[in-house]
Coordinates of C-alpha atoms (C1' of nucleotides) in Angstrom, one line a residue:
Chain Q
M1233 CA 0.0 0.0 0.0
T1234 CA 2.9 2.4 -0.7
A1235 CA 2.8 5.1 -3.3
G1236 CA 4.8 2.9 -5.5
G1237 CA 2.2 0.2 -5.1
Y1238 CA -0.5 2.6 -6.2
L1239 CA 1.5 3.7 -9.2
K1240 CA 2.1 0.1 -10.3
G1241 CA -1.6 -0.7 -9.9
R1242 CA -2.5 2.3 -12.1
I1243 CA 0.0 1.3 -14.8
R1244 CA -1.3 -2.3 -14.7
R1245 CA -4.8 -1.1 -15.1
E1246 CA -3.8 1.0 -18.1
D1247 CA -2.1 -2.0 -19.6
I1248 CA -5.2 -4.1 -19.2
I1249 CA -7.4 -1.4 -20.8
T1250 CA -5.1 -1.2 -23.7
A1251 CA -5.1 -4.9 -24.2
A1252 CA -8.9 -5.0 -23.9
A1253 CA -9.3 -2.3 -26.5
T1254 CA -7.1 -4.2 -28.9
A1255 CA -9.1 -7.4 -28.3
Y1256 CA -12.5 -5.7 -28.7
A1257 CA -11.2 -4.2 -32.0
E1258 CA -10.3 -7.6 -33.3
A1259 CA -13.1 -9.8 -32.0
G1260 CA -15.7 -7.5 -30.5
Y1261 CA -16.7 -7.3 -26.8
Q1262 CA -18.7 -10.5 -26.7
G1263 CA -16.0 -12.3 -28.7
S1264 CA -13.2 -11.3 -26.4
S1265 CA -12.6 -13.5 -23.3
L1266 CA -11.1 -12.3 -20.1
R1267 CA -8.5 -15.0 -20.4
E1268 CA -7.4 -13.8 -23.8
I1269 CA -7.1 -10.2 -22.6
A1270 CA -5.2 -11.3 -19.4
K1271 CA -2.8 -13.3 -21.5
R1272 CA -1.8 -10.2 -23.5
V1273 CA -0.9 -8.5 -20.2
G1274 CA 0.8 -11.6 -18.8
I1275 CA -1.5 -12.3 -15.9
S1276 CA -4.2 -14.8 -15.2
H1277 CA -7.8 -14.0 -15.9
A1278 CA -8.5 -14.1 -12.1
G1279 CA -5.8 -11.5 -11.7
L1280 CA -7.5 -9.3 -14.2
L1281 CA -10.7 -9.6 -12.2
Y1282 CA -8.8 -8.3 -9.2
H1283 CA -8.4 -5.0 -11.1
F1284 CA -11.8 -5.0 -12.8
P1285 CA -14.5 -6.9 -11.0
T1286 CA -16.6 -7.9 -14.0
K1287 CA -16.3 -8.1 -17.8
E1288 CA -18.6 -5.2 -18.1
A1289 CA -16.6 -3.0 -15.8
L1290 CA -13.6 -3.5 -18.1
L1291 CA -15.7 -2.4 -21.1
A1292 CA -16.8 0.7 -19.2
A1293 CA -13.2 1.5 -18.5
V1294 CA -12.3 1.1 -22.2
L1295 CA -15.1 3.5 -23.2
E1296 CA -14.2 6.0 -20.5
R1297 CA -10.6 6.2 -21.8
R1298 CA -11.8 6.6 -25.3
D1299 CA -13.9 9.6 -24.3
A1300 CA -11.0 11.0 -22.3
E1301 CA -8.7 10.7 -25.4
D1302 CA -11.2 12.3 -27.6
A1303 CA -11.7 15.2 -25.2
E1304 CA -8.0 15.7 -25.0
R1305 CA -7.6 15.8 -28.8
E1306 CA -10.4 18.3 -29.1
Q1307 CA -8.7 20.5 -26.6
L1308 CA -10.7 23.6 -25.9
A1309 CA -13.7 22.8 -28.2
A1310 CA -13.6 24.9 -31.4
P1311 CA -16.5 27.4 -31.9
P1312 CA -19.3 26.1 -34.1
G1313 CA -18.5 26.5 -37.8
L1314 CA -15.9 25.5 -40.3
A1315 CA -13.3 24.7 -37.6
V1316 CA -15.5 21.9 -36.2
L1317 CA -15.8 20.3 -39.6
R1318 CA -12.0 20.6 -40.1
H1319 CA -11.6 18.9 -36.8
F1320 CA -13.7 15.9 -38.0
V1321 CA -11.6 15.7 -41.1
A1322 CA -8.5 15.7 -38.9
L1323 CA -10.0 13.0 -36.8
A1324 CA -10.5 10.9 -40.0
E1325 CA -6.8 11.5 -40.9
H1326 CA -5.9 10.4 -37.4
N1327 CA -8.0 7.3 -37.7
V1328 CA -6.5 6.2 -41.0
R1329 CA -3.2 6.0 -39.3
H1330 CA -4.7 4.1 -36.3
P1331 CA -7.0 1.5 -37.8
G1332 CA -7.4 -0.2 -34.4
I1333 CA -9.4 2.8 -33.1
V1334 CA -11.8 2.4 -36.1
D1335 CA -12.0 -1.3 -35.6
L1336 CA -12.9 -0.9 -31.9
Y1337 CA -15.5 1.7 -32.6
T1338 CA -17.1 -0.1 -35.5
R1339 CA -17.3 -3.4 -33.8
L1340 CA -18.7 -2.0 -30.6
A1341 CA -21.2 0.3 -32.3
A1342 CA -22.7 -2.6 -34.3
E1343 CA -22.9 -4.9 -31.2
A1344 CA -24.5 -2.1 -29.2
V1345 CA -27.5 -1.6 -31.4
A1346 CA -29.0 -4.3 -29.2
A1347 CA -30.9 -2.4 -26.4
D1348 CA -29.5 -4.7 -23.7
H1349 CA -25.9 -4.4 -24.7
P1350 CA -23.8 -2.8 -22.0
A1351 CA -22.5 -0.1 -24.4
H1352 CA -25.9 0.7 -25.8
E1353 CA -26.5 3.9 -23.8
Y1354 CA -22.9 5.0 -24.4
F1355 CA -23.5 5.0 -28.2
E1356 CA -27.0 6.6 -27.8
R1357 CA -25.3 9.4 -26.1
H1358 CA -22.3 9.4 -28.4
Y1359 CA -24.5 9.8 -31.5
R1360 CA -26.7 12.5 -29.9
I1361 CA -23.7 14.6 -28.9
A1362 CA -22.0 14.2 -32.3
R1363 CA -25.2 15.2 -34.1
E1364 CA -25.7 18.2 -31.9
N1365 CA -22.1 19.3 -32.3
V1366 CA -22.2 19.1 -36.0
L1367 CA -25.7 20.6 -36.2
R1368 CA -24.6 23.8 -34.4
S1369 CA -21.8 24.2 -36.9
F1370 CA -24.0 23.8 -40.0
Q1371 CA -26.4 26.3 -38.4
A1372 CA -23.6 28.8 -37.9
L1373 CA -22.4 28.2 -41.5
A1374 CA -26.0 28.7 -42.8
A1375 CA -26.1 32.0 -40.9
N1376 CA -23.0 33.1 -42.7
G1377 CA -24.3 32.0 -46.1
E1378 CA -21.6 29.3 -46.3
L1379 CA -24.1 26.5 -46.6
R1380 CA -25.5 25.9 -50.0
P1381 CA -29.0 27.2 -50.3
G1382 CA -31.7 24.7 -49.6
V1383 CA -29.5 22.5 -47.4
D1384 CA -31.2 21.7 -44.1
P1385 CA -28.7 21.8 -41.3
H1386 CA -30.4 18.9 -39.5
A1387 CA -30.2 16.7 -42.5
A1388 CA -26.6 17.7 -43.1
A1389 CA -25.6 16.9 -39.6
L1390 CA -27.3 13.5 -39.5
T1391 CA -25.9 12.4 -42.8
F1392 CA -22.4 13.7 -42.1
I1393 CA -22.1 11.5 -39.0
A1394 CA -23.7 8.6 -40.8
L1395 CA -21.3 9.0 -43.6
M1396 CA -18.3 8.8 -41.3
D1397 CA -19.5 5.6 -39.8
G1398 CA -20.4 4.0 -43.1
L1399 CA -17.1 4.9 -44.6
Q1400 CA -15.3 3.3 -41.7
V1401 CA -16.9 -0.1 -42.1
Q1402 CA -16.3 -0.1 -45.9
W1403 CA -12.8 1.1 -45.4
L1404 CA -12.0 -1.7 -42.9
T1405 CA -13.5 -4.3 -45.3
T1406 CA -11.9 -3.0 -48.5
P1407 CA -9.1 -0.6 -47.5
D1408 CA -7.6 -0.2 -51.0
E1409 CA -10.9 0.9 -52.5
V1410 CA -12.0 3.5 -50.0
D1411 CA -10.5 7.0 -49.5
L1412 CA -11.8 7.9 -46.1
V1413 CA -10.5 11.4 -45.9
G1414 CA -11.1 12.3 -49.5
S1415 CA -14.7 11.1 -49.3
L1416 CA -15.4 13.2 -46.3
R1417 CA -13.9 16.3 -48.1
F1418 CA -16.0 15.5 -51.2
Y1419 CA -19.2 15.4 -49.2
L1420 CA -18.5 18.6 -47.4
S1421 CA -17.7 20.3 -50.7
T1422 CA -21.1 19.4 -52.0
L1423 CA -22.7 21.1 -48.9
L1424 CA -20.6 24.2 -48.6
T1425 CA -20.3 27.3 -50.7
V1426 CA -16.8 27.9 -49.4
P1427 CA -13.7 25.7 -49.5
L1428 CA -12.9 23.7 -46.4
D1429 CA -9.4 25.1 -46.2
Chain C
M1448 CA -37.0 -40.8 -49.1
T1449 CA -40.4 -40.0 -50.7
A1450 CA -41.1 -36.8 -52.4
G1451 CA -43.0 -35.8 -49.3
G1452 CA -39.8 -36.5 -47.3
Y1453 CA -37.8 -34.2 -49.5
L1454 CA -40.4 -31.4 -49.3
K1455 CA -40.5 -31.7 -45.5
G1456 CA -36.7 -31.5 -45.4
R1457 CA -36.7 -28.4 -47.6
I1458 CA -39.3 -26.7 -45.4
R1459 CA -37.4 -27.6 -42.3
R1460 CA -34.2 -26.2 -43.8
E1461 CA -36.0 -22.9 -44.6
D1462 CA -37.3 -22.7 -41.1
I1463 CA -33.8 -23.2 -39.7
I1464 CA -32.4 -20.4 -42.0
T1465 CA -35.2 -18.1 -40.9
A1466 CA -34.4 -18.8 -37.2
A1467 CA -30.7 -18.3 -37.8
A1468 CA -31.2 -15.0 -39.6
T1469 CA -33.3 -13.8 -36.6
A1470 CA -30.7 -14.9 -34.1
Y1471 CA -27.8 -13.3 -36.1
A1472 CA -29.8 -10.1 -36.2
E1473 CA -30.2 -10.0 -32.5
A1474 CA -26.8 -11.4 -31.3
G1475 CA -24.5 -11.5 -34.3
Y1476 CA -23.1 -14.7 -35.8
Q1477 CA -20.5 -15.4 -33.1
G1478 CA -23.1 -14.6 -30.4
S1479 CA -25.7 -17.1 -31.7
S1480 CA -25.4 -20.7 -30.6
L1481 CA -26.7 -23.6 -32.6
R1482 CA -28.7 -24.7 -29.5
E1483 CA -30.4 -21.3 -29.4
I1484 CA -31.3 -21.4 -33.1
A1485 CA -32.4 -25.1 -32.9
K1486 CA -34.7 -24.3 -29.9
R1487 CA -36.5 -21.7 -32.1
V1488 CA -37.3 -24.4 -34.6
G1489 CA -38.2 -26.9 -32.0
I1490 CA -35.4 -29.5 -32.6
S1491 CA -32.1 -30.3 -30.9
H1492 CA -28.8 -28.7 -31.9
A1493 CA -27.7 -32.1 -33.1
G1494 CA -30.8 -32.2 -35.2
L1495 CA -29.9 -28.9 -36.7
L1496 CA -26.4 -30.2 -37.6
Y1497 CA -28.1 -33.0 -39.5
H1498 CA -29.4 -30.3 -42.0
F1499 CA -26.3 -28.1 -41.8
P1500 CA -23.0 -29.9 -41.1
T1501 CA -21.3 -26.9 -39.4
K1502 CA -22.1 -23.5 -37.9
E1503 CA -20.4 -21.9 -40.9
A1504 CA -22.5 -23.8 -43.4
L1505 CA -25.6 -22.4 -41.8
L1506 CA -24.2 -18.8 -42.1
A1507 CA -23.5 -19.5 -45.8
A1508 CA -27.1 -20.6 -46.3
V1509 CA -28.4 -17.4 -44.6
L1510 CA -26.3 -15.2 -46.8
E1511 CA -27.3 -17.1 -49.9
R1512 CA -30.9 -16.7 -49.2
R1513 CA -30.4 -13.0 -48.6
D1514 CA -28.8 -12.7 -52.0
A1515 CA -31.7 -14.6 -53.6
E1516 CA -34.2 -12.3 -52.0
D1517 CA -32.4 -9.2 -53.1
A1518 CA -32.1 -10.6 -56.6
E1519 CA -35.8 -11.3 -56.6
R1520 CA -36.7 -7.8 -55.4
E1521 CA -34.6 -6.2 -58.1
Q1522 CA -36.4 -8.2 -60.7
L1523 CA -35.0 -7.5 -64.2
A1524 CA -32.2 -5.1 -63.1
A1525 CA -33.1 -1.6 -64.0
P1526 CA -30.9 0.2 -66.5
P1527 CA -28.3 2.5 -65.0
G1528 CA -29.6 5.9 -64.0
L1529 CA -32.3 7.5 -61.9
A1530 CA -34.2 4.2 -61.7
V1531 CA -31.4 2.5 -59.8
L1532 CA -31.2 5.3 -57.3
R1533 CA -35.0 5.1 -56.9
H1534 CA -34.6 1.4 -56.3
F1535 CA -32.2 2.0 -53.4
V1536 CA -34.6 4.4 -51.9
A1537 CA -37.3 1.8 -52.2
L1538 CA -35.0 -0.7 -50.5
A1539 CA -34.6 1.7 -47.6
E1540 CA -38.4 2.1 -47.4
H1541 CA -38.6 -1.7 -47.3
N1542 CA -35.9 -1.9 -44.6
V1543 CA -37.7 0.6 -42.3
R1544 CA -40.6 -1.8 -42.2
H1545 CA -38.3 -4.8 -41.7
P1546 CA -35.8 -3.8 -39.1
G1547 CA -34.6 -7.4 -38.7
I1548 CA -33.0 -7.3 -42.1
V1549 CA -31.1 -4.1 -41.2
D1550 CA -30.1 -5.7 -37.9
L1551 CA -28.8 -8.8 -39.6
Y1552 CA -26.9 -6.9 -42.2
T1553 CA -25.4 -4.4 -39.8
R1554 CA -24.3 -6.9 -37.2
L1555 CA -22.7 -9.3 -39.8
A1556 CA -21.0 -6.5 -41.7
A1557 CA -19.3 -5.2 -38.6
E1558 CA -18.2 -8.7 -37.5
A1559 CA -16.9 -9.4 -41.0
V1560 CA -14.4 -6.6 -41.1
A1561 CA -12.1 -9.3 -39.6
A1562 CA -10.3 -10.9 -42.5
D1563 CA -10.7 -14.4 -41.1
H1564 CA -14.5 -14.0 -40.5
P1565 CA -16.4 -16.6 -42.6
A1566 CA -18.5 -13.8 -44.1
H1567 CA -15.6 -11.5 -44.9
E1568 CA -15.4 -12.4 -48.6
Y1569 CA -19.1 -12.1 -48.9
F1570 CA -19.1 -8.5 -47.8
E1571 CA -16.0 -7.6 -49.9
R1572 CA -18.0 -8.8 -52.9
H1573 CA -21.2 -7.2 -51.7
Y1574 CA -19.5 -3.7 -51.4
R1575 CA -17.8 -4.0 -54.7
I1576 CA -20.9 -4.9 -56.6
A1577 CA -22.9 -2.2 -54.8
R1578 CA -20.4 0.4 -55.6
E1579 CA -20.1 -0.6 -59.3
N1580 CA -23.8 -0.7 -59.7
V1581 CA -24.3 2.8 -58.3
L1582 CA -21.2 4.1 -60.1
R1583 CA -22.7 3.2 -63.5
S1584 CA -25.9 5.0 -62.6
F1585 CA -24.0 8.2 -61.6
Q1586 CA -22.0 8.0 -64.8
A1587 CA -25.2 7.7 -66.8
L1588 CA -26.6 10.7 -65.0
A1589 CA -23.5 12.7 -65.6
A1590 CA -23.7 12.0 -69.3
N1591 CA -27.2 13.4 -69.2
G1592 CA -26.3 16.5 -67.3
E1593 CA -28.4 15.3 -64.4
L1594 CA -25.4 15.3 -62.0
R1595 CA -24.4 18.6 -60.4
P1596 CA -21.3 19.9 -62.1
G1597 CA -18.1 19.0 -60.4
V1598 CA -19.5 15.9 -58.7
D1599 CA -17.2 12.9 -59.3
P1600 CA -19.3 9.8 -60.0
H1601 CA -16.8 7.6 -58.1
A1602 CA -16.9 9.7 -55.0
A1603 CA -20.7 9.9 -55.3
A1604 CA -21.1 6.1 -55.5
L1605 CA -18.7 5.4 -52.6
T1606 CA -20.3 7.9 -50.3
F1607 CA -23.8 6.9 -51.3
I1608 CA -23.3 3.3 -50.2
A1609 CA -21.4 4.4 -47.1
L1610 CA -24.3 6.7 -46.2
M1611 CA -26.8 3.9 -46.4
D1612 CA -24.7 1.8 -44.0
G1613 CA -24.0 4.5 -41.6
L1614 CA -27.6 5.6 -41.4
Q1615 CA -28.7 2.1 -40.6
V1616 CA -26.4 1.8 -37.6
Q1617 CA -27.6 5.1 -36.3
W1618 CA -31.2 4.4 -37.0
L1619 CA -31.0 1.1 -35.1
T1620 CA -29.4 2.8 -32.1
T1621 CA -31.7 5.8 -32.0
P1622 CA -34.7 5.0 -34.2
D1623 CA -36.7 8.1 -33.2
E1624 CA -34.0 10.6 -34.3
V1625 CA -33.1 9.2 -37.7
D1626 CA -35.2 9.5 -40.8
L1627 CA -33.6 6.8 -43.0
V1628 CA -35.5 7.4 -46.2
G1629 CA -35.6 11.2 -45.9
S1630 CA -31.8 11.3 -45.3
L1631 CA -31.2 9.3 -48.4
R1632 CA -33.4 11.6 -50.5
F1633 CA -31.8 14.6 -49.0
Y1634 CA -28.3 13.4 -50.0
L1635 CA -29.4 12.5 -53.6
S1636 CA -31.0 16.0 -53.9
T1637 CA -27.6 17.6 -53.1
L1638 CA -26.0 15.6 -56.0
L1639 CA -28.6 15.7 -58.7
T1640 CA -29.9 18.6 -60.9
V1641 CA -33.2 16.8 -61.4
P1642 CA -35.8 15.7 -58.8
L1643 CA -35.7 12.0 -57.9
D1644 CA -39.3 11.5 -58.7
Chain V
dC160 C1' -2.0 -11.0 -7.7
dC161 C1' -2.1 -16.8 -8.1
dT162 C1' -4.0 -21.7 -8.2
dA163 C1' -7.9 -24.2 -8.2
dC164 C1' -12.3 -24.7 -8.7
dC165 C1' -17.5 -23.9 -10.0
dG166 C1' -21.6 -24.4 -13.1
dA167 C1' -22.9 -23.2 -17.6
dT168 C1' -22.3 -23.3 -22.4
dC169 C1' -20.1 -24.1 -26.8
dG170 C1' -19.5 -26.8 -31.7
dG171 C1' -19.2 -31.2 -33.0
dT172 C1' -19.5 -36.5 -33.0
dA173 C1' -21.2 -41.4 -32.1
dG174 C1' -24.6 -44.5 -32.6
dG175 C1' -28.9 -45.4 -33.3
Chain X
dC557 C1' -33.9 -36.5 -36.5
dC558 C1' -32.8 -37.9 -31.0
dT559 C1' -30.0 -38.9 -26.6
dA560 C1' -25.7 -39.0 -24.8
dC561 C1' -21.4 -37.7 -24.9
dC562 C1' -16.7 -35.3 -25.9
dG563 C1' -13.1 -31.7 -25.0
dA564 C1' -12.7 -26.8 -24.8
dT565 C1' -13.9 -22.5 -23.1
dC566 C1' -16.6 -19.1 -20.6
dG567 C1' -17.2 -15.5 -16.4
dG568 C1' -16.8 -15.5 -11.8
dT569 C1' -15.5 -17.1 -6.9
dA570 C1' -12.8 -19.1 -2.8
dG571 C1' -9.0 -18.9 -0.3
dG572 C1' -4.8 -17.6 0.2

DNA sequence: CCTACCGATCGGTAGG
DNA sequence: CCTACCGATCGGTAGG
C-alpha cells in the first residue's frame, strides 16, 4: 500500500485497458474473453478480475478512456463552424493511421444496437452529442451564407455523422478501395459554398 | 426418401435459415449458438447439424438466401440511371418496415471486417458490386447532365453506399431521431440537378 | 495478484 | 432426426 504500489496498480490497469481495446477491436466485446485479454498482459484471468470486478466493468473503462482521449484531442472545443468540420476531417486523418481505433469503434457500435448491450447507452449518447455538435456548426455556416441554399442543417448533420460511420466499415473491409478522408472532403464540398481550407 | 420427405426437409431447412437470420440479427453470428437457433425451430442442436453440417454452413445458407431475396426484389435489373437510385430508396423504405433485415446486415458487416471471418469475402464482394452498380448510374446521370457539375461519380457512388450503411447503424441505435429514407433523399437531392421523382 | 475450482455453455460426433 | 457424450472454453468465486 505504498505510493509505488498505487502507481504500479495504475499502470497495470492502463495496460489491461489497452489490451482490452485491442481485443475488442479484433473480436468485439462478446467475442473477447477475459483469459485472452489477461494473457496479453501476462497475468491470469482471475488476476484481471482483481483490477476490474466484471467483464462489463472492463468495457466501461475502455469506453471512458476513449472519451478522455477524444476530449484531449479536441482541446478547448472549437467554436461552431468550419473549424469543427475541419476537426472531424483531422479525426479521420488520425483514424486512417490508427485503424485499431476504427475497428474498436465499428465493432462495438454494431454490437451495441441491441438495447440490452452494456454499451448501448454509451452509443446513444455518443450519436446524440455528435449530431448536436455538427448541427450547431452547420447552423452557424447557414447564418454566414456558407451553406448551399436549400440545405437543411439537421439533415446535413445527421448524414455527415452517418457517412463517417459507413465509410469506416467499408474502409475496414476493402481498405484499398476507400479513400476515407477524400470522401469526407468530397461530401463537405457538396454542402458548402466555401472551400474547407 | 419419398417426395414428401424431400419437401419436409426443404421446409425444415428454410425454417432453420429463418431462425438463424433472426438470431444473427439479435446477437450476431458469433453470439448465436446452434442450440439457441435449434430451440426456435423446436429441434435439438444435433438435429440442426443433420441439416447443416457446421455452424459456418448455416451462415453461408443465410447469406445465400439474402442474395436470392435481393435478386428477386430487383427483378430484371433496372438500366443505370435514376431508376437504380430510386430502387435504393425503395430498398430503404422496405428496410424501415423490416428492421430485422437491417439488424442482420449491420451486425454481420461489422463482424466481417475481420479478414478471417467466414462472411468477410461475402461483404467484400457485396460492397464491390454495390459500388459498381451505383457508379454506373451516376456515370449515366453525368452523361445526361443530371449530375451537379463538379461531382465525381466515383466519390458519389462510394459515399452513397457508405451513407446507407451509416444511417442504418444510427437508426437502429436511436430510431426516433433518424429518418432513414428522408436522409437518403436529402443526399441525392444535393447531388442531382433533377428531382428524384 | 495466483491456483484451483464452480456451473454453464459451446460446436461437433457417435450411434442409433 | 434424438440422446448422450466429448473436450474446450466461458465469467466468476474461494482462499490464500
